[in-house]
PDB file of C-alpha atoms in Angstrom:
ATOM      1  CA  TRP A1325       0.491   0.229   0.019  1.00 40.00           C
ATOM      2  CA  GLY A1326       2.866   2.571   0.308  1.00 50.00           C
ATOM      3  CA  LEU A1327       3.540   2.490  -2.598  1.00 47.00           C
ATOM      4  CA  ILE A1328       0.909   2.612  -4.279  1.00 44.00           C
ATOM      5  CA  ARG A1329       0.684   5.561  -1.825  1.00 52.00           C
ATOM      6  CA  SER A1330       3.460   6.105  -3.413  1.00 48.00           C
ATOM      7  CA  LEU A1331       3.152   6.322  -6.896  1.00 47.00           C
ATOM      8  CA  ALA A1332      -0.324   8.220  -6.826  1.00 49.00           C
ATOM      9  CA  SER A1333       1.199  10.750  -4.784  1.00 51.00           C
ATOM     10  CA  LYS A1334       2.012  14.428  -6.675  1.00 53.00           C
ATOM     11  CA  GLN A1335       4.484  16.004  -4.438  1.00 62.00           C
ATOM     12  CA  LEU A1336       7.520  13.322  -3.371  1.00 74.00           C
ATOM     13  CA  TYR A1337      10.368  15.540  -2.389  1.00 82.00           C
ATOM     14  CA  CYS A1338      10.425  20.019  -2.980  1.00 88.00           C
ATOM     15  CA  SER A1339      13.982  21.123  -4.910  1.00 89.00           C
ATOM     16  CA  ASP A1340      15.835  24.094  -4.583  1.00 93.00           C
ATOM     17  CA  GLY A1341      17.973  24.416  -7.889  1.00 94.00           C
ATOM     18  CA  ASP A1342      19.964  20.891  -7.940  1.00 96.00           C
ATOM     19  CA  LEU A1343      19.325  20.431  -4.869  1.00 96.00           C
ATOM     20  CA  PHE A1344      15.756  17.885  -4.488  1.00 95.00           C
ATOM     21  CA  PHE A1345      14.587  17.494  -0.680  1.00 95.00           C
ATOM     22  CA  TYR A1346      12.749  13.873   0.836  1.00 92.00           C
ATOM     23  CA  ARG A1347      11.191  14.548   3.953  1.00 91.00           C
ATOM     24  CA  PHE A1348      12.791  18.193   4.667  1.00 93.00           C
ATOM     25  CA  GLY A1349      12.495  21.985   3.452  1.00 92.00           C
ATOM     26  CA  CYS A1350      15.747  22.927   2.915  1.00 94.00           C
ATOM     27  CA  LEU A1351      19.219  23.147   2.964  1.00 94.00           C
ATOM     28  CA  GLU A1352      19.840  24.037   6.782  1.00 94.00           C
ATOM     29  CA  ASP A1353      16.840  21.120   7.978  1.00 95.00           C
ATOM     30  CA  VAL A1354      19.102  18.788   6.263  1.00 95.00           C
ATOM     31  CA  LYS A1355      22.748  20.319   7.882  1.00 94.00           C
ATOM     32  CA  SER A1356      21.017  20.511  11.317  1.00 94.00           C
ATOM     33  CA  ARG A1357      19.767  17.174  11.779  1.00 94.00           C
ATOM     34  CA  LEU A1358      22.852  15.778  10.338  1.00 94.00           C
ATOM     35  CA  ILE A1359      25.010  16.816  13.259  1.00 91.00           C
ATOM     36  CA  SER A1360      22.416  14.336  15.460  1.00 93.00           C
ATOM     37  CA  PRO A1361      25.259  12.261  16.852  1.00 93.00           C
ATOM     38  CA  ASN A1362      22.456   8.714  15.700  1.00 94.00           C
ATOM     39  CA  VAL A1363      22.828   8.980  11.980  1.00 96.00           C
ATOM     40  CA  LEU A1364      24.737   7.656   9.393  1.00 96.00           C
ATOM     41  CA  LEU A1365      24.542   8.964   6.099  1.00 96.00           C
ATOM     42  CA  VAL A1366      24.419   7.048   2.840  1.00 96.00           C
ATOM     43  CA  ILE A1367      26.215   8.917   0.697  1.00 97.00           C
ATOM     44  CA  GLY A1368      26.030   8.046  -2.805  1.00 96.00           C
ATOM     45  CA  PHE A1369      27.585   9.370  -6.517  1.00 97.00           C
ATOM     46  CA  SER A1370      26.034   8.524  -9.770  1.00 96.00           C
ATOM     47  CA  TYR A1371      29.279   6.536 -12.421  1.00 95.00           C
ATOM     48  CA  CYS A1372      27.550   9.274 -14.779  1.00 95.00           C
ATOM     49  CA  HIS A1373      30.004  11.486 -13.167  1.00 96.00           C
ATOM     50  CA  LYS A1374      33.264   9.217 -13.154  1.00 96.00           C
ATOM     51  CA  PRO A1375      35.924  10.707 -15.996  1.00 95.00           C
ATOM     52  CA  PHE A1376      36.931   8.147 -18.450  1.00 94.00           C
ATOM     53  CA  GLU A1377      40.004   7.767 -17.472  1.00 95.00           C
ATOM     54  CA  CYS A1378      38.219   6.220 -14.047  1.00 96.00           C
ATOM     55  CA  PRO A1379      41.315   4.145 -12.725  1.00 95.00           C
ATOM     56  CA  ALA A1380      37.751   1.647 -11.117  1.00 95.00           C
ATOM     57  CA  GLY A1381      36.063   1.754 -14.516  1.00 95.00           C
ATOM     58  CA  ARG A1382      33.269   4.153 -14.881  1.00 94.00           C
ATOM     59  CA  PHE A1383      30.452   1.189 -15.070  1.00 95.00           C
ATOM     60  CA  THR A1384      30.971   0.045 -11.347  1.00 95.00           C
ATOM     61  CA  ASP A1385      30.786   0.815  -7.503  1.00 94.00           C
ATOM     62  CA  ALA A1386      34.291   1.105  -7.073  1.00 95.00           C
ATOM     63  CA  CYS A1387      36.023   4.259  -6.189  1.00 95.00           C
ATOM     64  CA  VAL A1388      40.046   3.983  -5.991  1.00 93.00           C
ATOM     65  CA  ARG A1389      40.787   7.917  -4.741  1.00 91.00           C
ATOM     66  CA  ASP A1390      44.136   7.122  -5.723  1.00 92.00           C
ATOM     67  CA  LEU A1391      45.714  10.729  -4.093  1.00 89.00           C
ATOM     68  CA  ASP A1392      48.812  10.182  -6.641  1.00 91.00           C
ATOM     69  CA  SER A1393      46.197   9.827  -9.385  1.00 93.00           C
ATOM     70  CA  PRO A1394      45.920  13.345 -11.843  1.00 93.00           C
ATOM     71  CA  VAL A1395      43.191  11.422 -12.643  1.00 94.00           C
ATOM     72  CA  CYS A1396      40.912  11.201  -9.049  1.00 92.00           C
ATOM     73  CA  GLY A1397      42.600  14.677  -8.541  1.00 90.00           C
ATOM     74  CA  GLN A1398      40.678  16.203 -10.276  1.00 92.00           C
ATOM     75  CA  CYS A1399      37.540  14.349  -9.555  1.00 95.00           C
ATOM     76  CA  PHE A1400      34.916  16.070  -7.400  1.00 96.00           C
ATOM     77  CA  ILE A1401      33.729  12.177  -6.445  1.00 96.00           C
ATOM     78  CA  GLY A1402      37.336  11.786  -5.278  1.00 94.00           C
ATOM     79  CA  LYS A1403      37.334  15.134  -2.700  1.00 94.00           C
ATOM     80  CA  CYS A1404      33.298  14.147  -1.387  1.00 96.00           C
ATOM     81  CA  VAL A1405      35.515  10.825  -0.355  1.00 95.00           C
ATOM     82  CA  HIS A1406      38.197  12.060   1.108  1.00 94.00           C
ATOM     83  CA  ALA A1407      36.723  14.964   3.348  1.00 95.00           C
ATOM     84  CA  LEU A1408      34.230  12.474   4.243  1.00 96.00           C
ATOM     85  CA  PRO A1409      35.322  11.004   8.484  1.00 95.00           C
ATOM     86  CA  ASP A1410      36.012   7.198   8.401  1.00 92.00           C
ATOM     87  CA  ALA A1411      33.395   6.267  10.983  1.00 94.00           C
ATOM     88  CA  ARG A1412      28.701   6.808  10.704  1.00 95.00           C
ATOM     89  CA  VAL A1413      29.155   6.832   7.005  1.00 96.00           C
ATOM     90  CA  GLU A1414      28.728   4.565   3.989  1.00 95.00           C
ATOM     91  CA  PRO A1415      29.750   5.565   0.977  1.00 96.00           C
ATOM     92  CA  LEU A1416      28.033   4.217  -2.718  1.00 96.00           C
ATOM     93  CA  PHE A1417      28.707   4.106  -6.137  1.00 96.00           C
ATOM     94  CA  ILE A1418      26.021   4.493  -7.734  1.00 94.00           C
ATOM     95  CA  THR A1419      25.417   2.212 -11.385  1.00 93.00           C
ATOM     96  CA  THR A1420      22.141   2.078 -11.985  1.00 92.00           C
ATOM     97  CA  VAL A1421      18.861   3.282  -9.413  1.00 88.00           C
ATOM     98  CA  HIS A1422      17.668  -0.218  -8.480  1.00 87.00           C
ATOM     99  CA  TYR A1423      21.802  -0.662  -6.814  1.00 91.00           C
ATOM    100  CA  ILE A1424      20.449   2.414  -4.479  1.00 89.00           C
ATOM    101  CA  GLY A1425      17.315   1.324  -3.291  1.00 87.00           C
ATOM    102  CA  GLU A1426      18.904  -1.618  -2.590  1.00 90.00           C
ATOM    103  CA  LYS A1427      21.631  -0.741  -0.892  1.00 91.00           C
ATOM    104  CA  MET A1428      19.193   2.047   1.177  1.00 90.00           C
ATOM    105  CA  ILE A1429      16.959  -1.051   2.120  1.00 90.00           C
ATOM    106  CA  GLU A1430      20.318  -2.703   3.687  1.00 93.00           C
ATOM    107  CA  ALA A1431      21.110   0.046   5.501  1.00 92.00           C
ATOM    108  CA  HIS A1432      18.659   0.478   7.425  1.00 91.00           C
ATOM    109  CA  ASP A1433      18.777  -3.514   8.047  1.00 93.00           C
ATOM    110  CA  ARG A1434      21.928  -3.513   8.870  1.00 93.00           C
ATOM    111  CA  TRP A1435      21.795  -0.565  11.125  1.00 93.00           C
ATOM    112  CA  PRO A1436      18.343  -0.568  12.407  1.00 93.00           C
ATOM    113  CA  ASP A1437      19.034   1.288  15.334  1.00 94.00           C
ATOM    114  CA  ARG A1438      20.195   4.017  13.411  1.00 94.00           C
ATOM    115  CA  GLU A1439      18.366   7.122  11.573  1.00 95.00           C
ATOM    116  CA  ILE A1440      19.825   7.152   8.305  1.00 94.00           C
ATOM    117  CA  LEU A1441      19.698  10.456   5.679  1.00 96.00           C
ATOM    118  CA  PHE A1442      21.229   9.832   2.068  1.00 95.00           C
ATOM    119  CA  LEU A1443      22.505  11.925   0.086  1.00 97.00           C
ATOM    120  CA  ILE A1444      23.235  11.236  -3.427  1.00 96.00           C
ATOM    121  CA  THR A1445      24.014  12.543  -6.639  1.00 97.00           C
ATOM    122  CA  ALA A1446      22.045  11.258 -10.481  1.00 94.00           C
ATOM    123  CA  CYS A1447      20.155  12.466 -12.547  1.00 92.00           C
ATOM    124  CA  GLU A1448      16.775  13.977 -12.873  1.00 91.00           C
ATOM    125  CA  LEU A1449      15.017  10.769 -14.135  1.00 89.00           C
ATOM    126  CA  THR A1450      16.553   8.274 -10.968  1.00 89.00           C
ATOM    127  CA  LEU A1451      15.947  11.342  -8.584  1.00 90.00           C
ATOM    128  CA  GLU A1452      12.067  10.985 -10.125  1.00 86.00           C
ATOM    129  CA  MET A1453      12.075   7.167  -9.361  1.00 84.00           C
ATOM    130  CA  PHE A1454      14.088   6.919  -6.362  1.00 81.00           C
ATOM    131  CA  GLY A1455      11.607   9.825  -4.572  1.00 77.00           C
ATOM    132  CA  LYS A1456       9.015   6.640  -5.481  1.00 77.00           C
ATOM    133  CA  LEU A1457      10.799   4.145  -3.860  1.00 74.00           C
ATOM    134  CA  GLY A1458      11.709   6.753  -1.293  1.00 74.00           C
ATOM    135  CA  HIS A1459       8.310   7.958  -0.042  1.00 71.00           C
ATOM    136  CA  ALA A1460       7.124   4.094  -0.570  1.00 73.00           C
ATOM    137  CA  VAL A1461       9.697   3.374   2.650  1.00 75.00           C
ATOM    138  CA  GLY A1462      10.113   6.435   4.412  1.00 81.00           C
ATOM    139  CA  PHE A1463      13.580   7.504   2.627  1.00 87.00           C
ATOM    140  CA  GLN A1464      14.730  10.861   4.507  1.00 92.00           C
ATOM    141  CA  GLY A1465      17.793  12.875   1.843  1.00 94.00           C
ATOM    142  CA  VAL A1466      18.931  14.888  -0.145  1.00 96.00           C
ATOM    143  CA  GLY A1467      19.416  14.204  -4.386  1.00 95.00           C
ATOM    144  CA  VAL A1468      21.745  16.504  -6.228  1.00 97.00           C
ATOM    145  CA  ARG A1469      20.541  16.843  -9.596  1.00 96.00           C
ATOM    146  CA  LEU A1470      23.639  16.343 -12.016  1.00 97.00           C
ATOM    147  CA  GLY A1471      23.984  18.867 -15.182  1.00 96.00           C
ATOM    148  CA  GLY A1472      25.838  18.337 -18.252  1.00 94.00           C
ATOM    149  CA  GLN A1473      25.251  15.461 -20.144  1.00 92.00           C
ATOM    150  CA  ILE A1474      22.523  13.554 -18.540  1.00 89.00           C
ATOM    151  CA  CYS A1475      19.563  11.122 -19.364  1.00 86.00           C
ATOM    152  CA  ASN A1476      16.853  13.937 -20.537  1.00 83.00           C
ATOM    153  CA  THR A1477      15.154  10.066 -22.361  1.00 87.00           C
ATOM    154  CA  MET A1478      13.899   7.427 -21.290  1.00 90.00           C
ATOM    155  CA  PRO A1479      15.988   4.661 -23.992  1.00 92.00           C
ATOM    156  CA  ALA A1480      18.953   6.826 -23.440  1.00 90.00           C
ATOM    157  CA  PHE A1481      18.266   6.299 -19.152  1.00 89.00           C
ATOM    158  CA  LYS A1482      18.082   2.483 -19.900  1.00 92.00           C
ATOM    159  CA  ALA A1483      20.458   2.753 -21.858  1.00 93.00           C
ATOM    160  CA  SER A1484      22.372   4.121 -19.480  1.00 92.00           C
ATOM    161  CA  GLU A1485      21.257   1.971 -16.834  1.00 91.00           C
ATOM    162  CA  ARG A1486      23.156  -1.230 -18.646  1.00 92.00           C
ATOM    163  CA  GLY A1487      26.311   1.239 -18.824  1.00 92.00           C
ATOM    164  CA  LEU A1488      26.224   2.836 -21.781  1.00 91.00           C
ATOM    165  CA  LYS A1489      26.523   6.535 -21.371  1.00 91.00           C
ATOM    166  CA  PRO A1490      28.806   7.848 -23.778  1.00 89.00           C
ATOM    167  CA  GLY A1491      28.693  11.579 -21.928  1.00 89.00           C
ATOM    168  CA  MET A1492      29.556  12.766 -18.300  1.00 94.00           C
ATOM    169  CA  ALA A1493      26.565  14.067 -16.449  1.00 95.00           C
ATOM    170  CA  VAL A1494      28.542  17.365 -13.753  1.00 97.00           C
ATOM    171  CA  VAL A1495      27.596  18.238 -10.451  1.00 97.00           C
ATOM    172  CA  ASN A1496      27.192  21.530 -10.583  1.00 96.00           C
ATOM    173  CA  ASP A1497      29.153  24.976  -8.793  1.00 96.00           C
ATOM    174  CA  ASP A1498      26.054  25.639  -6.194  1.00 97.00           C
ATOM    175  CA  ALA A1499      25.502  22.313  -5.656  1.00 97.00           C
ATOM    176  CA  GLN A1500      29.144  21.369  -5.453  1.00 97.00           C
ATOM    177  CA  ALA A1501      29.249  24.065  -2.272  1.00 97.00           C
ATOM    178  CA  ASP A1502      25.794  22.870  -0.656  1.00 97.00           C
ATOM    179  CA  MET A1503      27.305  18.960  -1.469  1.00 97.00           C
ATOM    180  CA  MET A1504      30.534  20.305   0.180  1.00 97.00           C
ATOM    181  CA  ALA A1505      29.377  22.269   2.820  1.00 96.00           C
ATOM    182  CA  LEU A1506      27.164  18.845   4.219  1.00 96.00           C
ATOM    183  CA  ILE A1507      30.021  16.698   4.485  1.00 97.00           C
ATOM    184  CA  ARG A1508      31.916  18.864   5.831  1.00 96.00           C
ATOM    185  CA  ALA A1509      29.394  19.672   8.980  1.00 94.00           C
ATOM    186  CA  PHE A1510      28.525  16.459   9.538  1.00 96.00           C
ATOM    187  CA  ALA A1511      32.255  15.073   8.850  1.00 96.00           C
ATOM    188  CA  GLU A1512      32.829  18.203  11.756  1.00 94.00           C
ATOM    189  CA  SER A1513      30.339  16.488  14.600  1.00 92.00           C
ATOM    190  CA  VAL A1514      31.666  12.839  13.808  1.00 93.00           C
ATOM    191  CA  VAL A1515      34.979  14.082  14.891  1.00 87.00           C
ATOM    192  CA  SER A1516      33.538  16.173  17.428  1.00 80.00           C
ATOM    193  CA  ASP A1517      31.758  13.659  19.736  1.00 73.00           C
ATOM    194  CA  SER A1518      34.644  10.429  19.059  1.00 68.00           C
ATOM    195  CA  ARG A1519      36.709  13.100  21.225  1.00 60.00           C
ATOM    196  CA  THR A1520      33.733  13.416  23.477  1.00 52.00           C
ATOM    197  CA  VAL A1521      33.605  10.014  24.090  1.00 48.00           C
ATOM    198  CA  SER A1522      37.397   9.431  23.973  1.00 44.00           C
ATOM    199  CA  LEU A1523      37.730  11.451  26.600  1.00 41.00           C
ATOM    200  CA  ALA A1524      35.156  10.144  28.510  1.00 43.00           C
ATOM    201  CA  SER A1525      36.693   7.054  28.581  1.00 45.00           C
ATOM    202  CA  THR A1526      40.527   8.262  29.708  1.00 45.00           C
ATOM    203  CA  PRO A1527      40.712   8.115  32.863  1.00 49.00           C
ATOM    204  CA  PRO A1528      41.141  12.220  34.848  1.00 48.00           C
ATOM    205  CA  SER A1529      44.615  11.871  35.614  1.00 47.00           C
ATOM    206  CA  ARG A1530      45.293  11.424  32.136  1.00 40.00           C
ATOM    207  CA  ARG A1531      43.132  14.145  30.552  1.00 38.00           C
ATOM    208  CA  ASP A1532      45.265  17.072  30.568  1.00 40.00           C
ATOM    209  CA  ASP A1533      47.294  15.874  28.889  1.00 38.00           C
ATOM    210  CA  ILE A1534      45.239  15.671  25.648  1.00 36.00           C
ATOM    211  CA  ILE A1535      45.846  17.742  23.161  1.00 33.00           C
ATOM    212  CA  ALA A1536      42.246  18.592  21.165  1.00 34.00           C
ATOM    213  CA  SER A1537      43.709  18.233  17.381  1.00 33.00           C
ATOM    214  CA  ASP A1538      41.881  17.879  13.937  1.00 36.00           C
ATOM    215  CA  ARG A1539      43.264  14.051  12.683  1.00 36.00           C
ATOM    216  CA  ARG A1540      43.009  15.166   8.996  1.00 37.00           C
ATOM    217  CA  GLY A1541      44.863  18.160   9.727  1.00 39.00           C
TER     218      GLY A1541
END
């Protein structure tokens, strides 16, 4: 019944530029929720904006994010992944709309006590389809609409779902800035939480010796 109600719904999300909000009203709403210590972030990147020379391959769910690779050094996906914390996050590299749907359901099953939020990049057709699934099962988060050479017809979309994507999509500049703002806010909250836990578990006699420093430099 949830799926039927979802398909019949006229408003599955609200949008602001390239940002599509699912069960949120605006960017600040998402940011304020992301800093909750119970949140786990599922962040996904469409293969459509991987570079053609991607060392992991384009139509794959892999990313090597090699700091010494000139290709990785110019890739926005790598920039995002390197900015992520080491905890409370599940990075994904999306090949199909079914893939991201399955991974979101898996995340809910694996971490039933966590609040799962998503941040994904995708073309508008994918965001529409994923939105219907998400609305039916209660997913919440942000979709970032890709620009550039995107799939704007159903035949092109179906071909891309098989890995046939001759063009390259991009995350537009404003959307890149918004994504990085969310990632940084989330990362800072995770680091802050880990320091709090560390201090709480350290014997009082040793706490004065601890110097709080950013592990990422």
